[in-house]
PDB file of C-alpha atoms in Angstrom:
ATOM      1  CA  MET T   1    -142.000 -75.010 -22.984  1.00  0.00           C
ATOM      2  CA  PRO T   2    -141.090 -71.430 -23.809  1.00  0.00           C
ATOM      3  CA  HIS T   3    -137.587 -70.778 -25.163  1.00  0.00           C
ATOM      4  CA  ILE T   4    -135.283 -68.151 -23.736  1.00  0.00           C
ATOM      5  CA  ASP T   5    -135.162 -66.360 -27.026  1.00  0.00           C
ATOM      6  CA  PRO T   6    -138.591 -64.911 -27.971  1.00  0.00           C
ATOM      7  CA  ARG T   7    -137.708 -65.134 -31.700  1.00  0.00           C
ATOM      8  CA  VAL T   8    -137.450 -68.929 -31.462  1.00  0.00           C
ATOM      9  CA  ASN T   9    -140.886 -69.019 -29.732  1.00  0.00           C
ATOM     10  CA  GLU T  10    -142.266 -67.046 -32.680  1.00  0.00           C
ATOM     11  CA  ILE T  11    -140.845 -69.554 -35.150  1.00  0.00           C
ATOM     12  CA  TYR T  12    -142.500 -72.463 -33.285  1.00  0.00           C
ATOM     13  CA  LEU T  13    -145.798 -70.652 -33.165  1.00  0.00           C
ATOM     14  CA  ALA T  14    -145.668 -70.089 -36.923  1.00  0.00           C
ATOM     15  CA  LEU T  15    -144.742 -73.727 -37.479  1.00  0.00           C
ATOM     16  CA  GLY T  16    -147.674 -74.834 -35.348  1.00  0.00           C
ATOM     17  CA  GLU T  17    -150.068 -72.644 -37.237  1.00  0.00           C
ATOM     18  CA  PHE T  18    -148.722 -73.894 -40.569  1.00  0.00           C
ATOM     19  CA  VAL T  19    -149.201 -77.545 -39.455  1.00  0.00           C
ATOM     20  CA  MET T  20    -152.784 -76.876 -38.426  1.00  0.00           C
ATOM     21  CA  LYS T  21    -153.668 -75.056 -41.606  1.00  0.00           C
ATOM     22  CA  PHE T  22    -152.110 -77.727 -43.737  1.00  0.00           C
ATOM     23  CA  ALA T  23    -154.140 -80.406 -41.956  1.00  0.00           C
ATOM     24  CA  GLU T  24    -157.307 -78.350 -42.611  1.00  0.00           C
ATOM     25  CA  VAL T  25    -156.458 -78.149 -46.355  1.00  0.00           C
ATOM     26  CA  GLU T  26    -155.790 -82.023 -46.395  1.00  0.00           C
ATOM     27  CA  ASN T  27    -159.203 -82.598 -44.875  1.00  0.00           C
ATOM     28  CA  GLN T  28    -160.959 -80.261 -47.418  1.00  0.00           C
ATOM     29  CA  LEU T  29    -159.146 -82.024 -50.250  1.00  0.00           C
ATOM     30  CA  ARG T  30    -160.424 -85.414 -48.989  1.00  0.00           C
ATOM     31  CA  ILE T  31    -163.945 -83.922 -48.911  1.00  0.00           C
ATOM     32  CA  VAL T  32    -163.592 -83.010 -52.623  1.00  0.00           C
ATOM     33  CA  CYS T  33    -162.520 -86.568 -53.293  1.00  0.00           C
ATOM     34  CA  PHE T  34    -165.349 -87.903 -51.215  1.00  0.00           C
ATOM     35  CA  ASP T  35    -167.698 -85.892 -53.413  1.00  0.00           C
ATOM     36  CA  LEU T  36    -166.144 -87.292 -56.554  1.00  0.00           C
ATOM     37  CA  LEU T  37    -166.433 -90.889 -55.188  1.00  0.00           C
ATOM     38  CA  GLY T  38    -170.101 -90.311 -54.553  1.00  0.00           C
ATOM     39  CA  ALA T  39    -171.276 -89.122 -51.163  1.00  0.00           C
ATOM     40  CA  ASN T  40    -173.901 -91.911 -51.065  1.00  0.00           C
ATOM     41  CA  SER T  41    -171.275 -94.640 -51.568  1.00  0.00           C
ATOM     42  CA  SER T  42    -170.692 -96.650 -48.380  1.00  0.00           C
ATOM     43  CA  GLY T  43    -167.038 -97.206 -49.257  1.00  0.00           C
ATOM     44  CA  ALA T  44    -166.258 -93.659 -50.287  1.00  0.00           C
ATOM     45  CA  ASN T  45    -165.391 -92.530 -46.739  1.00  0.00           C
ATOM     46  CA  VAL T  46    -163.015 -95.429 -46.246  1.00  0.00           C
ATOM     47  CA  ILE T  47    -161.245 -94.775 -49.526  1.00  0.00           C
ATOM     48  CA  ALA T  48    -161.000 -91.004 -49.237  1.00  0.00           C
ATOM     49  CA  HIS T  49    -159.929 -91.101 -45.576  1.00  0.00           C
ATOM     50  CA  GLU T  50    -156.739 -92.919 -46.488  1.00  0.00           C
ATOM     51  CA  MET T  51    -155.744 -90.663 -49.363  1.00  0.00           C
ATOM     52  CA  GLY T  52    -152.848 -88.193 -48.930  1.00  0.00           C
ATOM     53  CA  VAL T  53    -152.373 -84.883 -50.802  1.00  0.00           C
ATOM     54  CA  MET T  54    -150.658 -86.408 -53.846  1.00  0.00           C
ATOM     55  CA  ALA T  55    -153.208 -89.272 -54.087  1.00  0.00           C
ATOM     56  CA  CYS T  56    -156.039 -86.754 -53.883  1.00  0.00           C
ATOM     57  CA  ASN T  57    -154.471 -84.601 -56.590  1.00  0.00           C
ATOM     58  CA  LYS T  58    -153.955 -87.509 -58.962  1.00  0.00           C
ATOM     59  CA  PHE T  59    -157.438 -88.794 -58.218  1.00  0.00           C
ATOM     60  CA  ILE T  60    -159.078 -85.413 -59.106  1.00  0.00           C
ATOM     61  CA  ARG T  61    -157.066 -85.224 -62.370  1.00  0.00           C
ATOM     62  CA  ARG T  62    -157.865 -88.857 -63.252  1.00  0.00           C
ATOM     63  CA  VAL T  63    -161.629 -88.317 -62.754  1.00  0.00           C
ATOM     64  CA  HIS T  64    -161.568 -85.366 -65.090  1.00  0.00           C
ATOM     65  CA  LYS T  65    -159.496 -87.259 -67.684  1.00  0.00           C
ATOM     66  CA  TRP T  66    -161.756 -90.318 -67.443  1.00  0.00           C
ATOM     67  CA  ASN T  67    -164.768 -88.163 -68.166  1.00  0.00           C
ATOM     68  CA  GLY T  68    -163.045 -86.343 -71.051  1.00  0.00           C
ATOM     69  CA  GLU T  69    -163.052 -83.080 -69.142  1.00  0.00           C
ATOM     70  CA  ILE T  70    -160.351 -80.524 -68.587  1.00  0.00           C
ATOM     71  CA  LEU T  71    -159.702 -79.074 -65.196  1.00  0.00           C
ATOM     72  CA  THR T  72    -160.447 -75.405 -64.801  1.00  0.00           C
ATOM     73  CA  GLU T  73    -157.415 -73.196 -64.717  1.00  0.00           C
ATOM     74  CA  ARG T  74    -158.093 -72.396 -61.085  1.00  0.00           C
ATOM     75  CA  ALA T  75    -158.296 -76.065 -60.091  1.00  0.00           C
ATOM     76  CA  ASP T  76    -155.063 -76.827 -61.979  1.00  0.00           C
ATOM     77  CA  LEU T  77    -153.128 -73.895 -60.419  1.00  0.00           C
ATOM     78  CA  THR T  78    -154.532 -74.803 -56.957  1.00  0.00           C
ATOM     79  CA  LEU T  79    -153.398 -78.413 -57.163  1.00  0.00           C
ATOM     80  CA  LYS T  80    -149.969 -77.517 -58.524  1.00  0.00           C
ATOM     81  CA  HIS T  81    -149.317 -74.968 -55.731  1.00  0.00           C
ATOM     82  CA  LEU T  82    -150.551 -77.463 -53.138  1.00  0.00           C
ATOM     83  CA  GLU T  83    -147.951 -79.878 -54.390  1.00  0.00           C
ATOM     84  CA  LEU T  84    -145.264 -77.148 -53.992  1.00  0.00           C
ATOM     85  CA  LEU T  85    -146.376 -76.591 -50.406  1.00  0.00           C
ATOM     86  CA  LEU T  86    -146.384 -80.337 -49.748  1.00  0.00           C
ATOM     87  CA  GLU T  87    -142.790 -80.469 -50.789  1.00  0.00           C
ATOM     88  CA  GLU T  88    -141.991 -77.540 -48.498  1.00  0.00           C
ATOM     89  CA  ARG T  89    -143.783 -79.278 -45.609  1.00  0.00           C
ATOM     90  CA  ASN T  90    -141.946 -82.560 -46.273  1.00  0.00           C
ATOM     91  CA  ASN T  91    -138.604 -80.747 -46.370  1.00  0.00           C
ATOM     92  CA  ILE T  92    -139.322 -79.261 -42.971  1.00  0.00           C
ATOM     93  CA  PHE T  93    -140.545 -82.445 -41.337  1.00  0.00           C
ATOM     94  CA  HIS T  94    -138.531 -85.208 -43.027  1.00  0.00           C
ATOM     95  CA  ASN T  95    -135.163 -83.858 -44.022  1.00  0.00           C
ATOM     96  CA  GLY T  96    -133.852 -82.669 -40.691  1.00  0.00           C
ATOM     97  CA  ILE T  97    -133.927 -79.124 -39.301  1.00  0.00           C
ATOM     98  CA  ILE T  98    -131.661 -76.997 -37.246  1.00  0.00           C
ATOM     99  CA  GLU T  99    -133.221 -74.286 -35.097  1.00  0.00           C
ATOM    100  CA  THR T 100    -131.747 -70.828 -35.356  1.00  0.00           C
ATOM    101  CA  LYS T 101    -132.801 -67.415 -34.139  1.00  0.00           C
ATOM    102  CA  ASP T 102    -133.863 -66.516 -37.741  1.00  0.00           C
ATOM    103  CA  GLY T 103    -135.795 -69.703 -38.547  1.00  0.00           C
ATOM    104  CA  PHE T 104    -135.346 -73.323 -39.249  1.00  0.00           C
ATOM    105  CA  VAL T 105    -132.551 -74.490 -41.504  1.00  0.00           C
ATOM    106  CA  CYS T 106    -133.768 -77.498 -43.426  1.00  0.00           C
ATOM    107  CA  ARG T 107    -130.997 -79.775 -44.464  1.00  0.00           C
ATOM    108  CA  LYS T 108    -131.418 -82.605 -46.908  1.00  0.00           C
ATOM    109  CA  PHE T 109    -128.515 -84.729 -45.845  1.00  0.00           C
ATOM    110  CA  LEU T 110    -129.920 -87.423 -43.519  1.00  0.00           C
ATOM    111  CA  THR T 111    -130.841 -89.684 -46.416  1.00  0.00           C
ATOM    112  CA  MET T 112    -127.984 -88.905 -48.742  1.00  0.00           C
ATOM    113  CA  PRO T 113    -124.515 -90.501 -49.242  1.00  0.00           C
ATOM    114  CA  LEU T 114    -121.756 -88.281 -47.760  1.00  0.00           C
ATOM    115  CA  ALA T 115    -120.128 -87.599 -51.122  1.00  0.00           C
ATOM    116  CA  GLN T 116    -123.243 -85.939 -52.615  1.00  0.00           C
ATOM    117  CA  LYS T 117    -124.166 -82.317 -52.216  1.00  0.00           C
ATOM    118  CA  TYR T 118    -126.986 -81.566 -49.870  1.00  0.00           C
ATOM    119  CA  LYS T 119    -129.405 -78.649 -49.964  1.00  0.00           C
ATOM    120  CA  GLU T 120    -129.879 -76.208 -47.253  1.00  0.00           C
ATOM    121  CA  THR T 121    -132.897 -73.910 -46.958  1.00  0.00           C
ATOM    122  CA  LEU T 122    -133.788 -71.345 -44.327  1.00  0.00           C
ATOM    123  CA  VAL T 123    -137.493 -71.178 -43.438  1.00  0.00           C
ATOM    124  CA  THR T 124    -138.384 -68.001 -41.519  1.00  0.00           C
ATOM    125  CA  VAL T 125    -141.541 -66.715 -39.799  1.00  0.00           C
ATOM    126  CA  THR T 126    -142.240 -64.695 -42.930  1.00  0.00           C
ATOM    127  CA  ASP T 127    -142.027 -67.893 -45.043  1.00  0.00           C
ATOM    128  CA  PHE T 128    -144.433 -69.634 -42.703  1.00  0.00           C
ATOM    129  CA  SER T 129    -146.839 -66.610 -42.968  1.00  0.00           C
ATOM    130  CA  CYS T 130    -146.732 -66.764 -46.799  1.00  0.00           C
ATOM    131  CA  MET T 131    -147.360 -70.506 -46.797  1.00  0.00           C
ATOM    132  CA  ILE T 132    -150.265 -70.026 -44.377  1.00  0.00           C
ATOM    133  CA  HIS T 133    -151.725 -67.329 -46.609  1.00  0.00           C
ATOM    134  CA  ASP T 134    -151.400 -69.600 -49.652  1.00  0.00           C
ATOM    135  CA  LEU T 135    -153.077 -72.445 -47.725  1.00  0.00           C
ATOM    136  CA  GLU T 136    -155.957 -70.028 -46.990  1.00  0.00           C
ATOM    137  CA  VAL T 137    -156.239 -69.296 -50.745  1.00  0.00           C
ATOM    138  CA  ILE T 138    -156.200 -73.054 -51.484  1.00  0.00           C
ATOM    139  CA  LEU T 139    -158.982 -73.600 -48.842  1.00  0.00           C
ATOM    140  CA  ARG T 140    -161.067 -70.973 -50.512  1.00  0.00           C
ATOM    141  CA  SER T 141    -160.461 -72.436 -53.954  1.00  0.00           C
ATOM    142  CA  LEU T 142    -161.294 -76.001 -52.750  1.00  0.00           C
ATOM    143  CA  SER T 143    -164.531 -74.827 -51.192  1.00  0.00           C
ATOM    144  CA  VAL T 144    -165.918 -73.833 -54.591  1.00  0.00           C
ATOM    145  CA  LEU T 145    -163.936 -76.370 -56.645  1.00  0.00           C
ATOM    146  CA  ARG T 146    -166.602 -79.029 -56.594  1.00  0.00           C
ATOM    147  CA  PHE T 147    -169.145 -76.570 -58.003  1.00  0.00           C
ATOM    148  CA  GLU T 148    -166.829 -75.837 -60.929  1.00  0.00           C
ATOM    149  CA  PHE T 149    -166.766 -79.562 -61.870  1.00  0.00           C
ATOM    150  CA  PRO T 150    -168.855 -80.217 -64.965  1.00  0.00           C
ATOM    151  CA  PRO T 151    -172.093 -82.277 -64.429  1.00  0.00           C
ATOM    152  CA  SER T 152    -170.483 -85.273 -66.080  1.00  0.00           C
ATOM    153  CA  VAL T 153    -168.014 -85.444 -63.228  1.00  0.00           C
ATOM    154  CA  ILE T 154    -170.436 -84.998 -60.310  1.00  0.00           C
ATOM    155  CA  PRO T 155    -174.048 -85.840 -61.107  1.00  0.00           C
ATOM    156  CA  ALA T 156    -176.340 -83.163 -59.697  1.00  0.00           C
ATOM    157  CA  SER T 157    -178.621 -84.387 -56.915  1.00  0.00           C
ATOM    158  CA  GLY T 158    -180.394 -81.079 -56.660  1.00  0.00           C
ATOM    159  CA  PRO T 159    -180.522 -77.735 -58.460  1.00  0.00           C
ATOM    160  CA  LEU T 160    -177.155 -76.492 -59.714  1.00  0.00           C
ATOM    161  CA  LEU T 161    -175.840 -73.283 -58.233  1.00  0.00           C
ATOM    162  CA  ASP T 162    -175.764 -70.409 -60.645  1.00  0.00           C
ATOM    163  CA  ARG T 163    -172.205 -69.841 -61.982  1.00  0.00           C
ATOM    164  CA  ASP T 164    -172.604 -66.054 -61.558  1.00  0.00           C
ATOM    165  CA  PHE T 165    -173.372 -66.674 -57.868  1.00  0.00           C
ATOM    166  CA  LEU T 166    -170.175 -68.770 -57.569  1.00  0.00           C
ATOM    167  CA  LYS T 167    -168.099 -65.979 -59.207  1.00  0.00           C
ATOM    168  CA  ALA T 168    -168.596 -63.919 -56.042  1.00  0.00           C
ATOM    169  CA  PHE T 169    -166.458 -66.439 -54.140  1.00  0.00           C
ATOM    170  CA  GLN T 170    -163.731 -66.828 -56.647  1.00  0.00           C
ATOM    171  CA  LEU T 171    -160.281 -65.365 -56.460  1.00  0.00           C
ATOM    172  CA  PRO T 172    -158.536 -63.667 -59.367  1.00  0.00           C
ATOM    173  CA  LEU T 173    -156.534 -65.753 -61.840  1.00  0.00           C
ATOM    174  CA  PRO T 174    -153.754 -66.447 -61.337  1.00  0.00           C
ATOM    175  CA  PRO T 175    -154.385 -66.882 -57.606  1.00  0.00           C
ATOM    176  CA  PRO T 176    -152.420 -64.452 -55.353  1.00  0.00           C
ATOM    177  CA  TRP T 177    -149.657 -66.901 -54.210  1.00  0.00           C
ATOM    178  CA  LEU T 178    -147.150 -65.421 -51.813  1.00  0.00           C
ATOM    179  CA  ARG T 179    -144.850 -68.497 -51.529  1.00  0.00           C
ATOM    180  CA  LYS T 180    -142.531 -69.170 -54.417  1.00  0.00           C
ATOM    181  CA  PRO T 181    -140.136 -72.101 -54.717  1.00  0.00           C
ATOM    182  CA  THR T 182    -137.404 -71.469 -52.198  1.00  0.00           C
ATOM    183  CA  PRO T 183    -133.768 -70.930 -53.329  1.00  0.00           C
ATOM    184  CA  THR T 184    -131.439 -73.451 -51.792  1.00  0.00           C
ATOM    185  CA  ALA T 185    -127.755 -73.328 -51.059  1.00  0.00           C
ATOM    186  CA  GLU T 186    -125.801 -76.382 -52.141  1.00  0.00           C
ATOM    187  CA  ARG T 187    -122.996 -77.598 -49.924  1.00  0.00           C
ATOM    188  CA  MET T 188    -120.319 -80.201 -50.367  1.00  0.00           C
TER     189      MET T 188
END
C-alpha cells in the first residue's frame, strides 16, 4: 500500500530491490558450492540448497585449504565483502527498524539488556543503491569465480577456458565497492 510520503515509498522500493538482489547472490553462491561438491553428485543439490551465505563462504575457503590452494585475491575480497553486506542485511531485518522520511533507523536493542549501549544506524536510499551496486559486482565476480579455481579444486570435465578470455569479464582489483562499513551512533 502506498505511503502518503513519496520518500517513504522510495525507501521501501530500494529495500525490495536490495532483498531481491541479495537472494540472487545467495543463489549464485550456492551454485558455486554445487560445482565444488560435484555437479554429478546426487546429494550435492540437497547439501548446497541448505547452505546460507556464511556456510557457503566457509565451504569455499575449506575446499581451497583442503587442496592446498590459496583463494585468488578477487575471490577473497568478494567473500569478505559479501560477509559485510550480510551483516548489514541482518541488521536491517533482525535488529528492529524505525521508518523515517530519510531512511530506516536500525536499532540493535531488542536483544540487549537495558543497561548496555545499543547501536543506531541510518540506512538511506543511497545506502541501498550502494549495496545493490556491490551485490552486482559480487554476482559478476561469482559468475567467473569457478573458472578461477585451480584444476585440483574442480576437475575439468571438458576443455578449460582460456584465462585471457576470462580476463575480459573480470573487474579491476580491488573491486569497486561503494558500500563501506557504516558508522554507528552509540546510545545509553
